[in-house]
Tab-separated table of C-alpha atoms in Angstrom:
chain	number	residue	atom	x	y	z
A	1	MET	CA	15.418	-6.337	-22.835
A	2	HIS	CA	13.974	-2.899	-22.167
A	3	GLY	CA	12.660	-2.417	-25.663
A	4	PHE	CA	9.197	-3.259	-26.959
A	5	ASP	CA	9.413	-4.908	-30.354
A	6	GLU	CA	7.349	-7.447	-32.254
A	7	SER	CA	8.663	-10.381	-30.221
A	8	THR	CA	7.862	-8.566	-26.978
A	9	GLU	CA	4.334	-7.922	-28.197
A	10	ASP	CA	3.932	-11.596	-29.049
A	11	LEU	CA	5.205	-12.561	-25.589
A	12	ALA	CA	2.790	-10.107	-23.979
A	13	LYS	CA	-0.145	-11.657	-25.824
A	14	THR	CA	0.980	-15.150	-24.844
A	15	LEU	CA	1.351	-14.214	-21.199
A	16	MET	CA	-2.027	-12.468	-21.120
A	17	ALA	CA	-3.642	-15.525	-22.656
A	18	TYR	CA	-2.044	-17.715	-19.991
A	19	ALA	CA	-3.142	-15.360	-17.207
A	20	SER	CA	-6.683	-15.231	-18.564
A	21	GLN	CA	-6.864	-19.017	-18.677
A	22	ARG	CA	-5.447	-19.314	-15.156
A	23	ILE	CA	-8.019	-17.051	-13.524
A	24	ALA	CA	-10.894	-18.842	-15.240
A	25	ASN	CA	-12.741	-21.544	-13.297
A	26	PRO	CA	-12.008	-24.256	-12.435
A	27	VAL	CA	-8.443	-23.949	-11.189
A	28	PRO	CA	-6.201	-26.973	-10.591
A	29	LEU	CA	-5.328	-28.104	-7.067
A	30	ASP	CA	-1.900	-29.541	-7.980
A	31	GLY	CA	0.790	-30.450	-5.433
A	32	PRO	CA	4.498	-30.292	-4.645
A	33	ALA	CA	7.242	-32.221	-6.430
A	34	PRO	CA	10.737	-33.127	-5.156
A	35	PRO	CA	13.626	-30.899	-6.266
A	36	SER	CA	15.215	-33.768	-8.183
A	37	GLU	CA	12.132	-34.087	-10.395
A	38	LEU	CA	12.016	-30.339	-11.045
A	39	VAL	CA	15.690	-30.354	-11.994
A	40	ARG	CA	15.126	-33.279	-14.342
A	41	ARG	CA	12.052	-31.792	-16.020
A	42	ALA	CA	12.902	-28.084	-16.045
A	43	GLY	CA	16.623	-28.279	-16.654
A	44	GLN	CA	18.846	-25.207	-16.357
A	45	THR	CA	16.682	-22.129	-16.789
A	46	ILE	CA	19.192	-19.372	-15.990
A	47	THR	CA	21.801	-19.254	-18.756
A	48	PRO	CA	24.113	-16.617	-20.302
A	49	GLU	CA	22.052	-16.483	-23.496
A	50	GLY	CA	18.596	-16.927	-21.950
A	51	ILE	CA	16.081	-19.580	-22.946
A	52	GLY	CA	13.510	-17.128	-24.306
A	53	GLY	CA	10.143	-16.070	-22.945
A	54	THR	CA	8.168	-18.758	-24.748
A	55	GLU	CA	10.328	-21.539	-23.342
A	56	ALA	CA	10.393	-19.977	-19.861
A	57	LEU	CA	6.596	-19.842	-19.879
A	58	ARG	CA	6.424	-23.451	-21.032
A	59	VAL	CA	8.641	-24.526	-18.134
A	60	TRP	CA	6.448	-22.612	-15.736
A	61	ALA	CA	3.141	-23.857	-17.129
A	62	GLU	CA	4.129	-27.497	-17.639
A	63	VAL	CA	6.606	-28.113	-14.804
A	64	LEU	CA	6.680	-25.497	-12.062
A	65	ALA	CA	3.048	-24.352	-11.775
A	66	PRO	CA	1.756	-27.945	-11.348
A	67	ALA	CA	4.262	-28.297	-8.489
A	68	THR	CA	2.619	-25.336	-6.727
A	69	ILE	CA	-0.629	-25.841	-4.791
A	70	SER	CA	-3.372	-23.416	-5.805
A	71	THR	CA	-4.481	-21.581	-2.683
A	72	ASP	CA	-7.611	-20.376	-4.490
A	73	HIS	CA	-8.895	-23.895	-5.184
A	74	PRO	CA	-12.242	-24.380	-3.397
A	75	ALA	CA	-10.912	-27.575	-1.774
A	76	PHE	CA	-7.843	-25.823	-0.363
A	77	LEU	CA	-8.902	-25.786	3.290
A	78	ALA	CA	-5.491	-25.844	4.983
A	79	PHE	CA	-3.762	-23.067	6.913
A	80	VAL	CA	-5.668	-19.937	5.772
A	81	PRO	CA	-6.500	-20.174	2.039
A	82	GLY	CA	-6.930	-17.332	-0.425
A	83	ALA	CA	-9.721	-16.566	-2.869
A	84	PRO	CA	-8.889	-13.381	-4.784
A	85	SER	CA	-11.660	-11.828	-6.819
A	86	LYS	CA	-11.165	-11.811	-10.563
A	87	ALA	CA	-10.991	-8.006	-10.683
A	88	SER	CA	-8.310	-7.897	-7.973
A	89	VAL	CA	-6.116	-10.374	-9.852
A	90	LEU	CA	-6.493	-8.502	-13.111
A	91	PHE	CA	-5.632	-5.200	-11.495
A	92	ASP	CA	-2.573	-6.754	-9.889
A	93	LEU	CA	-1.301	-7.213	-13.450
A	94	VAL	CA	-1.892	-3.520	-14.091
A	95	ILE	CA	0.072	-2.492	-11.005
A	96	SER	CA	3.096	-4.508	-12.084
A	97	ALA	CA	2.835	-3.253	-15.653
A	98	SER	CA	2.697	0.333	-14.368
A	99	SER	CA	5.811	0.093	-12.148
A	100	THR	CA	3.768	1.789	-9.442
A	101	TYR	CA	5.683	2.893	-6.358
A	102	GLY	CA	3.605	3.347	-3.236
A	103	GLY	CA	6.059	4.727	-0.709
A	104	SER	CA	5.528	8.475	-0.958
A	105	TRP	CA	2.823	10.905	-2.000
A	106	LEU	CA	5.277	12.652	-4.298
A	107	GLU	CA	5.885	9.516	-6.362
A	108	GLY	CA	2.608	7.683	-5.913
A	109	GLY	CA	-0.060	10.097	-4.701
A	110	GLY	CA	-2.845	8.576	-6.784
A	111	ALA	CA	-2.006	5.063	-5.640
A	112	VAL	CA	-1.729	6.085	-1.988
A	113	TRP	CA	-5.044	7.958	-2.187
A	114	ALA	CA	-6.792	4.843	-3.503
A	115	GLU	CA	-5.165	2.644	-0.860
A	116	ASN	CA	-6.318	5.072	1.818
A	117	GLN	CA	-9.883	4.726	0.530
A	118	ALA	CA	-9.694	0.974	1.175
A	119	LEU	CA	-8.085	1.544	4.579
A	120	ARG	CA	-10.877	3.972	5.499
A	121	TRP	CA	-13.485	1.325	4.684
A	122	ILE	CA	-11.747	-1.152	7.001
A	123	ALA	CA	-11.355	1.461	9.739
A	124	ASP	CA	-15.072	2.198	9.555
A	125	LEU	CA	-15.894	-1.500	9.843
A	126	ALA	CA	-13.863	-1.612	13.055
A	127	GLY	CA	-15.416	1.584	14.391
A	128	LEU	CA	-12.116	3.451	14.536
A	129	PRO	CA	-12.242	7.269	14.564
A	130	ASP	CA	-12.168	9.434	11.448
A	131	THR	CA	-8.564	10.317	12.227
A	132	ALA	CA	-7.404	6.680	12.013
A	133	GLY	CA	-5.090	5.694	9.187
A	134	GLY	CA	-2.267	3.430	8.213
A	135	VAL	CA	-0.691	1.493	5.410
A	136	PHE	CA	-0.684	-1.835	3.607
A	137	VAL	CA	2.295	-4.061	4.431
A	138	SER	CA	3.248	-7.530	3.233
A	139	GLY	CA	1.464	-9.666	5.811
A	140	GLY	CA	0.371	-10.145	9.390
A	141	THR	CA	3.898	-10.665	10.650
A	142	ALA	CA	5.016	-7.300	9.265
A	143	GLY	CA	1.822	-5.690	10.530
A	144	ASN	CA	2.169	-7.007	14.065
A	145	LEU	CA	5.825	-6.022	14.240
A	146	SER	CA	5.202	-2.503	12.954
A	147	ALA	CA	2.263	-1.973	15.318
A	148	LEU	CA	4.272	-3.096	18.343
A	149	VAL	CA	7.192	-0.865	17.373
A	150	ALA	CA	4.745	2.068	17.342
A	151	ALA	CA	3.297	0.939	20.678
A	152	ARG	CA	6.716	0.830	22.312
A	153	HIS	CA	7.543	4.260	20.928
A	154	ALA	CA	4.296	5.681	22.321
A	155	SER	CA	5.101	4.247	25.738
A	156	SER	CA	8.630	5.628	25.589
A	157	VAL	CA	7.306	9.105	24.785
A	158	ALA	CA	4.800	8.912	27.642
A	159	ARG	CA	7.402	7.682	30.136
A	160	GLY	CA	10.205	9.973	29.112
A	161	GLU	CA	12.681	7.173	29.756
A	162	ARG	CA	13.331	3.510	28.962
A	163	PRO	CA	12.683	0.731	31.480
A	164	ALA	CA	15.274	-1.949	32.146
A	165	ARG	CA	13.282	-4.338	29.921
A	166	TRP	CA	10.291	-3.817	27.679
A	167	ALA	CA	7.438	-6.364	27.697
A	168	VAL	CA	4.245	-7.139	25.830
A	169	ALA	CA	1.331	-9.306	27.034
A	170	ALA	CA	-0.417	-11.835	24.801
A	171	ALA	CA	-2.441	-14.987	25.183
A	172	ASP	CA	-0.741	-18.352	24.928
A	173	SER	CA	-2.956	-18.846	21.862
A	174	ALA	CA	-1.654	-15.736	20.051
A	175	HIS	CA	-0.276	-16.083	16.544
A	176	SER	CA	3.345	-17.158	16.221
A	177	SER	CA	4.220	-13.827	14.632
A	178	VAL	CA	3.668	-12.073	17.968
A	179	LEU	CA	6.467	-14.074	19.554
A	180	SER	CA	8.573	-13.509	16.456
A	181	ALA	CA	8.053	-9.751	16.703
A	182	ALA	CA	9.029	-9.835	20.374
A	183	ARG	CA	12.274	-11.624	19.504
A	184	VAL	CA	13.095	-9.114	16.782
A	185	MET	CA	12.387	-6.226	19.178
A	186	ASP	CA	14.160	-7.961	22.075
A	187	VAL	CA	11.196	-7.545	24.403
A	188	ASP	CA	9.791	-9.982	26.932
A	189	VAL	CA	6.396	-11.661	26.545
A	190	VAL	CA	3.963	-12.071	29.422
A	191	ALA	CA	1.965	-15.154	28.391
A	192	ILE	CA	-1.659	-15.042	29.539
A	193	ALA	CA	-3.483	-18.348	29.915
A	194	SER	CA	-6.455	-18.571	27.553
A	195	ASP	CA	-9.715	-20.302	28.454
A	196	ASP	CA	-10.880	-23.747	27.289
A	197	GLU	CA	-11.760	-22.324	23.863
A	198	ALA	CA	-8.338	-20.634	23.509
A	199	ARG	CA	-9.841	-17.218	24.150
A	200	LEU	CA	-8.094	-14.365	25.983
A	201	THR	CA	-10.475	-12.785	28.461
A	202	GLY	CA	-10.287	-9.492	30.251
A	203	ALA	CA	-10.617	-11.267	33.596
A	204	ALA	CA	-7.655	-13.562	32.912
A	205	LEU	CA	-5.586	-10.634	31.681
A	206	ARG	CA	-6.361	-8.570	34.770
A	207	GLN	CA	-5.560	-11.436	37.139
A	208	ALA	CA	-2.288	-12.188	35.385
A	209	LEU	CA	-1.185	-8.560	35.430
A	210	ASP	CA	-2.152	-8.240	39.083
A	211	ARG	CA	0.287	-11.088	39.745
A	212	GLU	CA	2.978	-10.073	37.254
A	213	ALA	CA	3.020	-6.680	35.555
A	214	PRO	CA	6.563	-5.823	34.473
A	215	ASP	CA	7.535	-2.190	34.710
A	216	GLY	CA	8.268	-2.183	31.001
A	217	LEU	CA	4.879	-3.568	29.899
A	218	PHE	CA	3.692	-1.379	27.019
A	219	ALA	CA	1.078	-3.322	25.016
A	220	VAL	CA	-1.449	-6.159	24.983
A	221	VAL	CA	-2.090	-8.204	21.839
A	222	ALA	CA	-5.587	-9.623	21.345
A	223	SER	CA	-6.878	-11.811	18.521
A	224	ALA	CA	-9.894	-11.047	16.376
A	225	GLY	CA	-10.189	-14.543	14.955
A	226	SER	CA	-7.306	-16.801	15.872
A	227	THR	CA	-5.613	-18.712	13.078
A	228	ASN	CA	-5.824	-22.091	14.760
A	229	ALA	CA	-9.486	-22.101	15.804
A	230	GLY	CA	-11.069	-18.903	14.515
A	231	VAL	CA	-11.763	-17.658	18.055
A	232	VAL	CA	-12.318	-13.972	18.834
A	233	ASP	CA	-10.893	-12.801	22.149
A	234	ASP	CA	-12.872	-10.861	24.753
A	235	LEU	CA	-12.024	-7.553	23.118
A	236	THR	CA	-14.212	-5.450	25.389
A	237	GLY	CA	-12.671	-6.964	28.513
A	238	VAL	CA	-9.145	-6.562	27.150
A	239	ALA	CA	-9.873	-2.957	26.216
A	240	ASP	CA	-11.048	-2.236	29.778
A	241	VAL	CA	-7.794	-3.556	31.242
A	242	CYS	CA	-5.691	-1.618	28.731
A	243	ARG	CA	-7.533	1.584	29.526
A	244	GLU	CA	-7.158	1.060	33.285
A	245	ARG	CA	-3.405	0.467	32.995
A	246	GLY	CA	-2.537	2.838	30.189
A	247	LEU	CA	-1.497	0.056	27.813
A	248	TRP	CA	-1.586	0.047	24.015
A	249	MET	CA	-4.210	-2.386	22.692
A	250	HIS	CA	-3.216	-4.109	19.460
A	251	VAL	CA	-5.721	-6.396	17.741
A	252	ASP	CA	-4.467	-9.101	15.388
A	253	GLY	CA	-7.296	-9.769	12.957
A	254	ALA	CA	-5.064	-10.989	10.132
A	255	TYR	CA	-7.413	-13.861	9.334
A	256	GLY	CA	-10.645	-13.220	11.207
A	257	GLY	CA	-10.945	-9.456	10.986
A	258	ALA	CA	-12.558	-9.760	7.560
A	259	ALA	CA	-15.704	-11.056	9.264
A	260	LEU	CA	-16.349	-7.507	10.494
A	261	VAL	CA	-18.153	-7.221	7.159
A	262	ALA	CA	-20.718	-9.885	8.128
A	263	PRO	CA	-23.752	-8.762	10.176
A	264	SER	CA	-24.301	-12.331	11.453
A	265	VAL	CA	-21.074	-12.263	13.505
A	266	ARG	CA	-20.324	-8.550	13.892
A	267	ASP	CA	-21.233	-8.535	17.597
A	268	ARG	CA	-18.402	-10.962	18.340
A	269	PHE	CA	-15.963	-8.141	17.608
A	270	ASP	CA	-17.447	-5.717	20.134
A	271	GLY	CA	-14.604	-3.805	21.744
A	272	ILE	CA	-12.436	-3.644	18.639
A	273	GLU	CA	-13.328	0.027	18.321
A	274	HIS	CA	-11.045	0.676	21.320
A	275	ALA	CA	-7.952	-0.715	19.582
A	276	ASP	CA	-4.898	1.497	19.221
A	277	SER	CA	-3.810	-0.573	16.242
A	278	PHE	CA	-5.442	-3.290	14.177
A	279	ILE	CA	-4.448	-5.548	11.278
A	280	VAL	CA	-6.360	-7.627	8.751
A	281	ASP	CA	-4.932	-9.441	5.717
A	282	PRO	CA	-6.965	-8.862	2.537
A	283	HIS	CA	-5.074	-11.742	0.892
A	284	LYS	CA	-6.793	-14.088	3.327
A	285	TRP	CA	-10.538	-13.431	3.567
A	286	LEU	CA	-11.024	-10.114	1.766
A	287	PHE	CA	-10.449	-11.647	-1.645
A	288	ALA	CA	-7.215	-9.918	-2.684
A	289	PRO	CA	-4.105	-11.569	-4.156
A	290	PHE	CA	-0.880	-12.030	-2.219
A	291	ASP	CA	0.439	-10.098	-0.467
A	292	ALA	CA	-1.419	-7.475	1.560
A	293	CYS	CA	-1.978	-6.671	5.230
A	294	ALA	CA	-3.956	-3.593	6.219
A	295	LEU	CA	-2.349	-1.952	9.257
A	296	LEU	CA	-4.402	0.748	10.964
A	297	TYR	CA	-3.568	3.100	13.829
A	298	ARG	CA	-5.897	5.122	16.031
A	299	ASP	CA	-3.184	7.807	16.143
A	300	PRO	CA	-1.245	7.729	12.858
A	301	ALA	CA	0.931	10.662	13.931
A	302	MET	CA	2.371	8.593	16.780
A	303	ALA	CA	3.019	5.705	14.400
A	304	ARG	CA	4.725	8.035	11.963
A	305	SER	CA	7.031	9.408	14.635
A	306	ALA	CA	8.031	5.816	15.419
A	307	HIS	CA	8.713	4.762	11.834
A	308	VAL	CA	9.677	7.771	9.691
A	309	GLN	CA	13.200	7.473	8.329
A	310	GLN	CA	15.507	10.474	8.318
A	311	ALA	CA	18.187	10.983	5.670
A	312	SER	CA	19.420	13.785	3.437
A	313	TYR	CA	17.952	12.114	0.368
A	314	LEU	CA	14.526	12.047	2.087
A	315	ASP	CA	14.503	15.693	3.176
A	316	SER	CA	12.067	16.863	0.506
A	317	LEU	CA	9.625	14.103	1.420
A	318	ASN	CA	9.815	14.626	5.171
A	319	ALA	CA	9.458	18.410	4.876
A	320	THR	CA	5.822	18.170	3.734
A	321	ASP	CA	2.558	17.228	5.437
A	322	GLU	CA	1.617	14.813	2.657
A	323	TRP	CA	0.742	11.196	3.467
A	324	ASN	CA	3.855	9.132	2.788
A	325	ALA	CA	2.763	5.532	3.206
A	326	SER	CA	6.275	4.329	4.008
A	327	ASP	CA	6.216	6.343	7.233
A	328	TYR	CA	3.719	4.043	8.955
A	329	ALA	CA	5.656	0.756	9.116
A	330	TYR	CA	9.248	-0.448	9.261
A	331	HIS	CA	9.711	-0.337	5.477
A	332	LEU	CA	10.737	2.356	3.004
A	333	THR	CA	10.376	0.974	-0.513
A	334	ARG	CA	6.916	-0.523	-0.922
A	335	ARG	CA	4.660	-1.919	-3.592
A	336	ALA	CA	1.176	-0.350	-3.668
A	337	ARG	CA	-0.181	-3.677	-2.501
A	338	GLY	CA	-3.537	-2.297	-1.368
A	339	LEU	CA	-4.602	-1.359	-4.883
A	340	PRO	CA	-6.009	-4.775	-5.897
A	341	LEU	CA	-8.368	-4.597	-2.890
A	342	TRP	CA	-9.319	-1.024	-3.749
A	343	PHE	CA	-10.049	-1.946	-7.383
A	344	SER	CA	-12.110	-4.965	-6.375
A	345	LEU	CA	-14.131	-2.933	-3.853
A	346	ALA	CA	-14.696	-0.212	-6.436
A	347	THR	CA	-15.675	-2.787	-9.066
A	348	TYR	CA	-18.083	-4.994	-7.125
A	349	GLY	CA	-19.175	-2.821	-4.176
A	350	THR	CA	-19.088	-3.620	-0.475
A	351	ASP	CA	-22.420	-5.479	-0.571
A	352	ALA	CA	-20.754	-8.175	-2.668
A	353	TYR	CA	-18.109	-8.572	0.035
A	354	ARG	CA	-20.755	-8.931	2.721
A	355	GLU	CA	-22.581	-11.582	0.708
A	356	ALA	CA	-19.406	-13.523	-0.062
A	357	ILE	CA	-18.286	-13.637	3.580
A	358	GLU	CA	-21.759	-14.611	4.774
A	359	THR	CA	-21.660	-17.426	2.193
A	360	VAL	CA	-18.414	-18.684	3.715
A	361	LEU	CA	-19.863	-18.519	7.225
A	362	GLU	CA	-22.881	-20.529	6.089
A	363	ILE	CA	-20.805	-23.314	4.499
A	364	THR	CA	-18.813	-23.460	7.758
A	365	ARG	CA	-22.016	-24.022	9.731
A	366	GLN	CA	-23.103	-26.680	7.260
A	367	ALA	CA	-19.741	-28.424	7.602
A	368	ALA	CA	-20.141	-28.457	11.386
A	369	ASP	CA	-23.576	-30.037	10.973
A	370	GLU	CA	-22.130	-32.715	8.681
A	371	ILE	CA	-19.510	-33.557	11.307
A	372	ARG	CA	-22.182	-33.825	14.006
A	373	ARG	CA	-24.070	-36.329	11.862
A	374	HIS	CA	-20.997	-38.463	11.179
A	375	PRO	CA	-20.823	-41.412	13.640
A	376	ASP	CA	-17.009	-41.446	13.799
A	377	LEU	CA	-16.403	-37.708	14.011
A	378	GLU	CA	-16.623	-35.271	16.914
A	379	LEU	CA	-16.839	-31.497	16.655
A	380	LEU	CA	-14.435	-30.057	19.217
A	381	VAL	CA	-15.644	-26.471	19.429
A	382	GLU	CA	-18.605	-24.619	17.956
A	383	PRO	CA	-17.245	-22.626	14.985
A	384	GLU	CA	-17.211	-18.921	15.752
A	385	LEU	CA	-16.021	-17.807	12.328
A	386	SER	CA	-14.899	-20.144	9.535
A	387	VAL	CA	-12.543	-22.658	11.165
A	388	VAL	CA	-13.759	-26.136	12.097
A	389	LEU	CA	-11.839	-28.379	14.499
A	390	PHE	CA	-12.839	-32.022	14.893
A	391	ARG	CA	-11.448	-35.452	15.708
A	392	ARG	CA	-11.818	-38.888	14.196
A	393	ALA	CA	-12.509	-41.530	16.831
A	394	GLY	CA	-9.644	-43.975	17.198
A	395	TRP	CA	-7.131	-42.040	15.129
A	396	GLU	CA	-3.557	-41.427	16.217
A	397	PRO	CA	-1.343	-38.563	14.983
A	398	ASP	CA	0.066	-40.683	12.153
A	399	ASP	CA	-3.456	-41.331	10.885
A	400	TYR	CA	-4.088	-37.608	10.395
A	401	GLU	CA	-0.782	-37.226	8.558
A	402	ALA	CA	-1.542	-40.133	6.248
A	403	TRP	CA	-5.066	-38.796	5.690
A	404	TRP	CA	-4.098	-35.366	4.373
A	405	ARG	CA	-1.450	-36.865	2.113
A	406	ARG	CA	-3.994	-39.306	0.638
A	407	LEU	CA	-6.388	-36.432	-0.032
A	408	LEU	CA	-3.766	-34.370	-1.843
A	409	ASP	CA	-2.424	-37.323	-3.830
A	410	ALA	CA	-5.972	-38.053	-4.991
A	411	GLN	CA	-6.521	-34.341	-5.768
A	412	ILE	CA	-9.607	-34.340	-3.544
A	413	ALA	CA	-8.478	-31.531	-1.242
A	414	PHE	CA	-5.584	-29.964	0.607
A	415	VAL	CA	-6.093	-30.020	4.372
A	416	GLN	CA	-3.758	-29.904	7.350
A	417	PRO	CA	-4.171	-31.255	10.899
A	418	THR	CA	-3.402	-29.129	13.920
A	419	SER	CA	-3.180	-29.484	17.695
A	420	TRP	CA	-5.945	-28.732	20.182
A	421	HIS	CA	-5.136	-28.976	23.877
A	422	GLY	CA	-2.137	-31.118	22.977
A	423	GLU	CA	-4.048	-33.548	20.754
A	424	LYS	CA	-3.575	-33.940	17.002
A	425	VAL	CA	-6.927	-33.169	15.339
A	426	ALA	CA	-8.410	-32.311	11.962
A	427	ARG	CA	-8.913	-28.712	10.869
A	428	LEU	CA	-10.772	-27.114	7.978
A	429	CYS	CA	-10.501	-23.385	7.239
A	430	PHE	CA	-13.038	-21.843	4.866
A	431	VAL	CA	-12.567	-18.524	3.039
A	432	ASN	CA	-13.584	-19.355	-0.529
A	433	PRO	CA	-17.241	-18.683	-1.424
A	434	ARG	CA	-16.941	-21.340	-4.138
A	435	THR	CA	-16.402	-24.110	-1.598
A	436	THR	CA	-19.535	-26.260	-1.472
A	437	LEU	CA	-21.034	-28.928	0.733
A	438	ASP	CA	-19.979	-31.463	-1.900
A	439	HIS	CA	-16.340	-30.579	-1.220
A	440	VAL	CA	-16.915	-31.054	2.496
A	441	ARG	CA	-18.685	-34.391	2.071
A	442	ALA	CA	-15.931	-35.656	-0.203
A	443	ILE	CA	-13.348	-34.828	2.469
A	444	LEU	CA	-15.281	-36.293	5.385
A	445	GLY	CA	-16.069	-39.401	3.338
A	446	THR	CA	-12.381	-40.315	3.360
A	447	MET	CA	-12.378	-40.541	7.174
A	448	SER	CA	-14.655	-43.577	7.450
């Protein structure tokens, strides 16, 4: 199975043909199937003798792929979709074919250099200093955890001792991964009440910490585009409080941070330049394939001292001053997952990214206008980025559940409801520049 013979060459051609067809437009929406149906249709695929590449591909193409929703479909408006550029998808194939390892400079210097070029572009968008740097990790959860581990380490170094309990402050609207990271780290969370638009403000943070500021408080997490509503926190106000109290400021821009590219909304991120760490997921709104989260630190040396692993078999790596990407998060082995973004940026240029994100912001505004014109629909909050929350008059929670299932069954769209101030409501999240007003009208037309 490690040789390359005539049958392997034939399989390679077949797989490349399938991949080429898959990345062409249009893509299918598809939908899930119950396990019993997959068992019946696919049969036993793992056998002592193997079923052969041609048959395995047939099972995937005819049975398993149609049971997998395409996140890059322009009518996929649930959760946070994906819309990888064609060049990024193609280069992802190259990375796998090359067995590229991205953990150390010794083994993957060229790959790490290219990834650092993409990280530098993101750091410049955020206004971070020339000394900023970081690494690509698997997703926002890994990014938030790694950043908070570095923040706690920095506080420990500054204190010279450990408090009885560590704590981090975050808004009650923060992403679920922040609470998950706190559980993994066994630290307490000081929940700060957000305002009516689910925004963390500097004033609310200051008041809360005046009332309750644990001795072990080491960081504040702010959102640069919340997942639920696309809201950007008061980053300038949060930065002021962090500076006053000597706290690490971490900004979670996993979804919304991509909008730093767009001049029309750039001012909403004012204050992000003060962040000590910042994440954004290219697989969300920077048009890269799964999975990639850009994690950046103002002081990479502090992050490295928190994360670098020591072992005899790593001595030759740790003895140099070279940039070992694995040193900047809680991993060791890592795929060079930032390379598809780098290749896409190098291929199309950053102007194309600006235009694509502005296109998404414009379709979001048009969708909000359509909702305003609809007699049975009510826009709940003015979209700040590319998430739209709205309600249908007279609907109960079960109505929203039935609605999204009807849409998927009919292959019109994939949407998901959410909660807003305790009420079940409708939510649309736009990231795909190929989503049109016709898609939006088709969705809203099913709510009459």
